[in-house]
Short mmCIF file of C-alpha atoms in Angstrom, two decimals:
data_model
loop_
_atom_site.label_atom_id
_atom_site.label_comp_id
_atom_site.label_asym_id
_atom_site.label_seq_id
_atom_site.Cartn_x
_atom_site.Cartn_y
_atom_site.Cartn_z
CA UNK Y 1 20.05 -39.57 5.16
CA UNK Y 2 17.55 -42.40 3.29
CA UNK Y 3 18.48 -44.25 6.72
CA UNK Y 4 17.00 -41.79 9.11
CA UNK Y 5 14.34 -40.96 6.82
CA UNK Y 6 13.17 -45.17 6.48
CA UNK Y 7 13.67 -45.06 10.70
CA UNK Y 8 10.77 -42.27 11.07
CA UNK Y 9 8.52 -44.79 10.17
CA UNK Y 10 5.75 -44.90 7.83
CA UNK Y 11 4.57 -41.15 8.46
CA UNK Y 12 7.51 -39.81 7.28
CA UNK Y 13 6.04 -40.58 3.43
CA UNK Y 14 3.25 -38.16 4.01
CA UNK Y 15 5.44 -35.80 5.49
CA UNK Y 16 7.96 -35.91 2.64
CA UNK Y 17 4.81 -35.42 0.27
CA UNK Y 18 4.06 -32.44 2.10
CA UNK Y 19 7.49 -31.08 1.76
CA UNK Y 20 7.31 -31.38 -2.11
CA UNK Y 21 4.22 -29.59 -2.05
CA UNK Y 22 5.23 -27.18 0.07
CA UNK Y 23 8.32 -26.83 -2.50
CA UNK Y 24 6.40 -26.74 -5.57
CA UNK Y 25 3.89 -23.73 -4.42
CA UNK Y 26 6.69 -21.47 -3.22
CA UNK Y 27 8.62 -21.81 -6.64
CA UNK Y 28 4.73 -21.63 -8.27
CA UNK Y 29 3.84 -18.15 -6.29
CA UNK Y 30 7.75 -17.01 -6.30
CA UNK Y 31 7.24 -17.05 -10.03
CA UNK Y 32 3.86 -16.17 -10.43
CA UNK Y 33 3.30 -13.35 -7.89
CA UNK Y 34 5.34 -11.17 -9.99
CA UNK Y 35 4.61 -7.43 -9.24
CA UNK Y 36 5.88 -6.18 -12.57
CA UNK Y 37 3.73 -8.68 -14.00
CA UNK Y 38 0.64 -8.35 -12.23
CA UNK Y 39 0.50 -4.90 -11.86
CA UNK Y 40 2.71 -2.89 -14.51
CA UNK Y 41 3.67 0.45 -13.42
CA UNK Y 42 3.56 1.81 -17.00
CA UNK Y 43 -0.12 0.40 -17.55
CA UNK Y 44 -1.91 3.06 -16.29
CA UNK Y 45 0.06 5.94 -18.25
CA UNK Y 46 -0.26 3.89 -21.16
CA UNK Y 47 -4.04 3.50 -20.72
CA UNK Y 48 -4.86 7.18 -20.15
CA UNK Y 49 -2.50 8.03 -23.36
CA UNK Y 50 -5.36 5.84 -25.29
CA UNK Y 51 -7.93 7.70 -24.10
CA UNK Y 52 -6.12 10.84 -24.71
CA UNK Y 53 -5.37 10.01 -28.06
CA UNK Y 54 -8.71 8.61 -29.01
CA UNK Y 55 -6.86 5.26 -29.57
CA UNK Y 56 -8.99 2.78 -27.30
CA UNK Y 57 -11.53 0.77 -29.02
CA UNK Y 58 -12.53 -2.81 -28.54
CA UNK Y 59 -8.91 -4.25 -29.85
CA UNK Y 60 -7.25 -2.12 -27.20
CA UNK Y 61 -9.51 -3.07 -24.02
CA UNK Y 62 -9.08 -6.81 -25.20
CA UNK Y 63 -5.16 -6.17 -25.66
CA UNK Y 64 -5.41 -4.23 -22.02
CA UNK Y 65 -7.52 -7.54 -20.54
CA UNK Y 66 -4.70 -10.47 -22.11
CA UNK Y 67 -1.58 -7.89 -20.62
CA UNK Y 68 -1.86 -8.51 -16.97
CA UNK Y 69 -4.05 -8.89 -13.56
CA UNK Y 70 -4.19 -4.97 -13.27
CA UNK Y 71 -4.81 -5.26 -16.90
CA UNK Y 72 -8.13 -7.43 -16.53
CA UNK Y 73 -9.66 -5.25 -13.85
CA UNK Y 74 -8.83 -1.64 -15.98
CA UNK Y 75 -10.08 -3.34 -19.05
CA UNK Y 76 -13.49 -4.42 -17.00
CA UNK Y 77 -13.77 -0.73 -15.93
CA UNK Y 78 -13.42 0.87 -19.64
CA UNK Y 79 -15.66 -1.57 -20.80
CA UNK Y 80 -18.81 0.17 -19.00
CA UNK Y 81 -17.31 3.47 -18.29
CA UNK Y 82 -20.15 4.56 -20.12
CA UNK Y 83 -22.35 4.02 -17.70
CA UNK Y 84 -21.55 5.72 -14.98
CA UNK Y 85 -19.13 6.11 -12.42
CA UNK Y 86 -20.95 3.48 -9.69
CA UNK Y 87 -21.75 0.44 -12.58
CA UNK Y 88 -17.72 1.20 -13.89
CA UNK Y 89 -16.74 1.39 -10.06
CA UNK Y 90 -18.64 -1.91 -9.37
CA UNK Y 91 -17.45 -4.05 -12.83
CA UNK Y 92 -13.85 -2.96 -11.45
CA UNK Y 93 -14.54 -4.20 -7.90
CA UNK Y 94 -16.21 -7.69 -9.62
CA UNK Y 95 -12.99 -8.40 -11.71
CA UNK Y 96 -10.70 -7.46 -8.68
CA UNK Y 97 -12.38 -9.88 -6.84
CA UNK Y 98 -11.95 -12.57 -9.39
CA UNK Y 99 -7.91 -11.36 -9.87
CA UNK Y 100 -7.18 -11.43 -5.82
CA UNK Y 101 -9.28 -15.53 -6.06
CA UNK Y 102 -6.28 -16.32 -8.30
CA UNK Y 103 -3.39 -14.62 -6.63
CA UNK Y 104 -4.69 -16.44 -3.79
CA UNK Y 105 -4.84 -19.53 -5.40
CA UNK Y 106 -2.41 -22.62 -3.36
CA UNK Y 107 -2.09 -20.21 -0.21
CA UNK Y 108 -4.82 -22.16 1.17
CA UNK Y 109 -3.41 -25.72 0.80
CA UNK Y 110 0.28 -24.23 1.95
CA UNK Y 111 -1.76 -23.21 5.41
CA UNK Y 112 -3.33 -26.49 5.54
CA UNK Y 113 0.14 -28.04 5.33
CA UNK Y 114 1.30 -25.76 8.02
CA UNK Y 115 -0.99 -27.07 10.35
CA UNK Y 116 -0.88 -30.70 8.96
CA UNK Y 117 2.51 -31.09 9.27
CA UNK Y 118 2.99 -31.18 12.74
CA UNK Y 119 0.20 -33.55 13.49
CA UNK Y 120 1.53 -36.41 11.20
CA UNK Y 121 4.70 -35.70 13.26
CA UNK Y 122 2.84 -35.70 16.80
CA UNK Y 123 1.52 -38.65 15.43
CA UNK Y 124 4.58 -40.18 14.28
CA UNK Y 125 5.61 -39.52 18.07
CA UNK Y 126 2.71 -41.31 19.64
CA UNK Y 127 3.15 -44.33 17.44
CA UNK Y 128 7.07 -44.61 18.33
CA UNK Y 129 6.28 -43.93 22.32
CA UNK Y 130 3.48 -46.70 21.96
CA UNK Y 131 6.21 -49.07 20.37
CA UNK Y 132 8.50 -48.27 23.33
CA UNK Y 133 5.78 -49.37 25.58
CA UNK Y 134 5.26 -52.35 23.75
CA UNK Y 135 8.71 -53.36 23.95
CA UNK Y 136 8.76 -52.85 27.90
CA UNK Y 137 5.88 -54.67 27.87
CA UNK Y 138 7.22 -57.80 26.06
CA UNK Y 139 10.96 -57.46 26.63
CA UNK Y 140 11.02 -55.20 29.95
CA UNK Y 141 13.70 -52.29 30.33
CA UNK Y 142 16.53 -54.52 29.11
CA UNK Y 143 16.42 -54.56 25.35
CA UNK Y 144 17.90 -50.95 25.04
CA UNK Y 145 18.19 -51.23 21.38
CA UNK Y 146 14.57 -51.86 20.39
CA UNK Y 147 13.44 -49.08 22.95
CA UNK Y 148 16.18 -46.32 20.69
CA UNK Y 149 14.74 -47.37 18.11
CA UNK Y 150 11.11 -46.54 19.13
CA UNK Y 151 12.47 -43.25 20.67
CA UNK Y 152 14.21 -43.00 17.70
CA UNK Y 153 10.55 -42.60 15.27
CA UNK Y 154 9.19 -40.46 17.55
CA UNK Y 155 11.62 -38.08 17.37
CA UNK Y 156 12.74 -38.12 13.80
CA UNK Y 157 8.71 -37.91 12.76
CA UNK Y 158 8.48 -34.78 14.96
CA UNK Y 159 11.43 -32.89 13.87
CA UNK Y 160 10.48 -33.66 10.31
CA UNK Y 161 6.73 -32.29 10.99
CA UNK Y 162 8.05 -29.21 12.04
CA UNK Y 163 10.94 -29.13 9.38
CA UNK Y 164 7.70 -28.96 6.82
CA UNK Y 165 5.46 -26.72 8.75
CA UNK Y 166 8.10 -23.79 9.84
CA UNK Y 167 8.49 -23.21 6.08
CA UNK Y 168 5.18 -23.59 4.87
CA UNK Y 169 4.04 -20.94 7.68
CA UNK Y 170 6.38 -18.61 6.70
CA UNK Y 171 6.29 -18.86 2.92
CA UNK Y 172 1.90 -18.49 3.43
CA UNK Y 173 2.73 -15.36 5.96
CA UNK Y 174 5.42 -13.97 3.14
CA UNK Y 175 2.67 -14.48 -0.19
CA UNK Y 176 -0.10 -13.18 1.91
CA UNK Y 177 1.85 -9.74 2.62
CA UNK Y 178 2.18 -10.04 -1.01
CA UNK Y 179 -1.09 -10.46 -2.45
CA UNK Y 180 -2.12 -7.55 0.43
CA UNK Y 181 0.52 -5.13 -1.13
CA UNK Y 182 -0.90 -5.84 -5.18
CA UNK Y 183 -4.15 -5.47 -3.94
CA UNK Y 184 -3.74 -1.80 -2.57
CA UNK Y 185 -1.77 -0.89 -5.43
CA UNK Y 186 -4.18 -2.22 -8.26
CA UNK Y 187 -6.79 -0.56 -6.12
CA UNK Y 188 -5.05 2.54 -6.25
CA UNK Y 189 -4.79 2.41 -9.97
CA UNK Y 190 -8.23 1.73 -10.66
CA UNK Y 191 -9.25 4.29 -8.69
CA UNK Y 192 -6.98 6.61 -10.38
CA UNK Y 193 -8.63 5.63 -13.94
CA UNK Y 194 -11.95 6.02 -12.48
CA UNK Y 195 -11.56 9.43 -11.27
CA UNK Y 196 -9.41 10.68 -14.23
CA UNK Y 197 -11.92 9.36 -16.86
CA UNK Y 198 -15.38 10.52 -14.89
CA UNK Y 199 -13.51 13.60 -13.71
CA UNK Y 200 -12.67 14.38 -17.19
CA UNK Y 201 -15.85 13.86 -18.56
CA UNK Y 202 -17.91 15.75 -15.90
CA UNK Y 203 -15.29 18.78 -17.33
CA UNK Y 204 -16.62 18.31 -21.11
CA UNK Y 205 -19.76 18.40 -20.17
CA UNK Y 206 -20.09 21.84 -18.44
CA UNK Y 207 -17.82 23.18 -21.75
CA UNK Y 208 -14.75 24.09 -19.55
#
């Protein structure tokens, strides 16, 4: 294996780099794009029984914040529900945007590799085929081992490229569908708490 790997040529380093990378986010997003994590499906319940109770005060909403993603973006909404529906509508829609930056965060680089990968092997390719050449030029067609072994590069750097870049495509389609589905349901749980609370209130105040 360390054999066909040193007979790619010099562009299979960056292409192993990019392989580790590509390893390292998928076990970083695997881990962090946790749905129970990010978006709790007992946080909502839990939030409205403060309310209900009289229990949320500054401790809670900074306990609420520290819990999870959803957490964050419900705490930003209590925290000028006061206000008004619209300013508690647009703090939640300011910390959402600052929660989907993070679960985002890496999916950029792992498309970048996607793409990158194939070039260094493409690369990799042209280098061996200009070798070949070379070696017709100097030797002619007789020296069949120096032209397999220019062949050789060129394909090994190519199949490696694409070795990288098939992953790293589908692990950035995969965490992308997932970042999409946390999105719509933290958005469906802030507006949830938005209408509940202003709903509510609207209800107190006409003495129903």
């Amino acid at each position: 294996m360390i054999e066909i790997f040193l007979s790619g040529g010099p562009l299979m380093w960056p292409i192993l780099l990019c392989s580790l990378a590509v390893v390292g986010i998928t076990l970083e997003r695997l881990w962090t794009l946790d749905a129970q994590k990010i978006a709790p499906r007992h946080l909502l319940a839990q939030v409205w029984g403060w309310i209900k109770n009289n229990q949320l005060d500054a401790n809670k909403i900074k306990e609420l914040k520290q819990s999870s993603q959803l957490g964050k973006i419900l705490a930003a909404g209590l925290s000028n529900s006061r206000h008004g529906r619209d300013i508690m509508r647009d703090t939640i829609q300011e910390a959402a945007a600052e929660v989907v930056h993070s679960l985002e965060q890496y999916l950029g680089a792992l498309a970048t590799i996607a793409a990158v990968a194939p070039l260094l092997g493409l690369l990799g390719t042209v280098i061996g085929m200009i070798d070949v050449f070379n070696t017709i030029t100097e030797q002619g067609t007789g020296n069949a081992g120096a032209l397999a072994g220019g062949i050789s590069q060129a394909l090994i750097t190519t199949a490696a490229g694409l070795c990288v870049a098939i992953p790293a495509m589908i692990a950035h389609r995969i965490f992308i569908r997932k970042v999409d589905s946390l999105v719509v349901i933290m958005e469906q749980e802030s507006i949830k708490l938005v209408d509940a609370l202003h709903s509510d209130r609207r209800v107190e105040g006409k003495g129903y």
